Amino acid sequence: MEHCGVARHAWNWGLALTKNTLDHNREHPTDQLKFPSAVD
């Protein structure tokens, strides 16, 4: 199952991006980052 490593890497990347965005927005309420979407 070689593809599981790639899926886990993609999941962890997305999770880290989300957590970093939430942490930044919590610490800097006046300078919030928006979440990336498919439209971006």
PDB file of C-alpha atoms in Angstrom:
ATOM      1  CA  MET A   1       0.000   0.000   0.000  1.00  0.00           C
ATOM      2  CA  GLU A   2       2.377   2.667  -1.204  1.00  0.00           C
ATOM      3  CA  HIS A   3      -0.362   5.218  -1.820  1.00  0.00           C
ATOM      4  CA  CYS A   4      -1.237   5.466   1.879  1.00  0.00           C
ATOM      5  CA  GLY A   5       1.922   7.456   2.525  1.00  0.00           C
ATOM      6  CA  VAL A   6       0.974  10.056  -0.058  1.00  0.00           C
ATOM      7  CA  ALA A   7      -2.571  10.348   1.301  1.00  0.00           C
ATOM      8  CA  ARG A   8      -1.258  10.729   4.840  1.00  0.00           C
ATOM      9  CA  HIS A   9       1.195  13.390   3.689  1.00  0.00           C
ATOM     10  CA  ALA A  10      -1.599  15.345   1.974  1.00  0.00           C
ATOM     11  CA  TRP A  11      -3.848  15.016   5.039  1.00  0.00           C
ATOM     12  CA  ASN A  12      -1.096  16.180   7.400  1.00  0.00           C
ATOM     13  CA  TRP A  13      -0.289  19.134   5.120  1.00  0.00           C
ATOM     14  CA  GLY A  14      -3.937  20.223   5.097  1.00  0.00           C
ATOM     15  CA  LEU A  15      -4.254  19.736   8.836  1.00  0.00           C
ATOM     16  CA  ALA A  16      -1.131  21.810   9.516  1.00  0.00           C
ATOM     17  CA  LEU A  17      -2.360  24.562   7.189  1.00  0.00           C
ATOM     18  CA  THR A  18      -5.724  24.659   8.975  1.00  0.00           C
ATOM     19  CA  LYS A  19      -4.180  24.670  12.456  1.00  0.00           C
ATOM     20  CA  ASN A  20      -1.719  27.422  11.539  1.00  0.00           C
ATOM     21  CA  THR A  21      -4.516  29.555  10.083  1.00  0.00           C
ATOM     22  CA  LEU A  22      -6.703  29.064  13.160  1.00  0.00           C
ATOM     23  CA  ASP A  23      -3.813  29.841  15.526  1.00  0.00           C
ATOM     24  CA  HIS A  24      -2.906  32.986  13.595  1.00  0.00           C
ATOM     25  CA  ASN A  25      -6.515  34.181  13.520  1.00  0.00           C
ATOM     26  CA  ARG A  26      -6.884  33.562  17.255  1.00  0.00           C
ATOM     27  CA  GLU A  27      -3.726  35.545  18.058  1.00  0.00           C
ATOM     28  CA  HIS A  28      -4.332  38.354  15.527  1.00  0.00           C
ATOM     29  CA  PRO A  29      -8.083  39.074  15.362  1.00  0.00           C
ATOM     30  CA  THR A  30      -7.580  42.299  13.375  1.00  0.00           C
ATOM     31  CA  ASP A  31      -5.297  40.714  10.746  1.00  0.00           C
ATOM     32  CA  GLN A  32      -7.013  37.419   9.966  1.00  0.00           C
ATOM     33  CA  LEU A  33      -5.977  35.008   7.243  1.00  0.00           C
ATOM     34  CA  LYS A  34      -8.630  33.414   5.080  1.00  0.00           C
ATOM     35  CA  PHE A  35      -8.814  29.718   4.434  1.00  0.00           C
ATOM     36  CA  PRO A  36      -7.713  28.675   0.949  1.00  0.00           C
ATOM     37  CA  SER A  37     -10.415  27.225  -1.268  1.00  0.00           C
ATOM     38  CA  ALA A  38     -10.719  25.699  -4.714  1.00  0.00           C
ATOM     39  CA  VAL A  39     -11.572  29.145  -6.097  1.00  0.00           C
ATOM     40  CA  ASP A  40      -8.266  30.635  -4.927  1.00  0.00           C
TER      41      ASP A  40
END
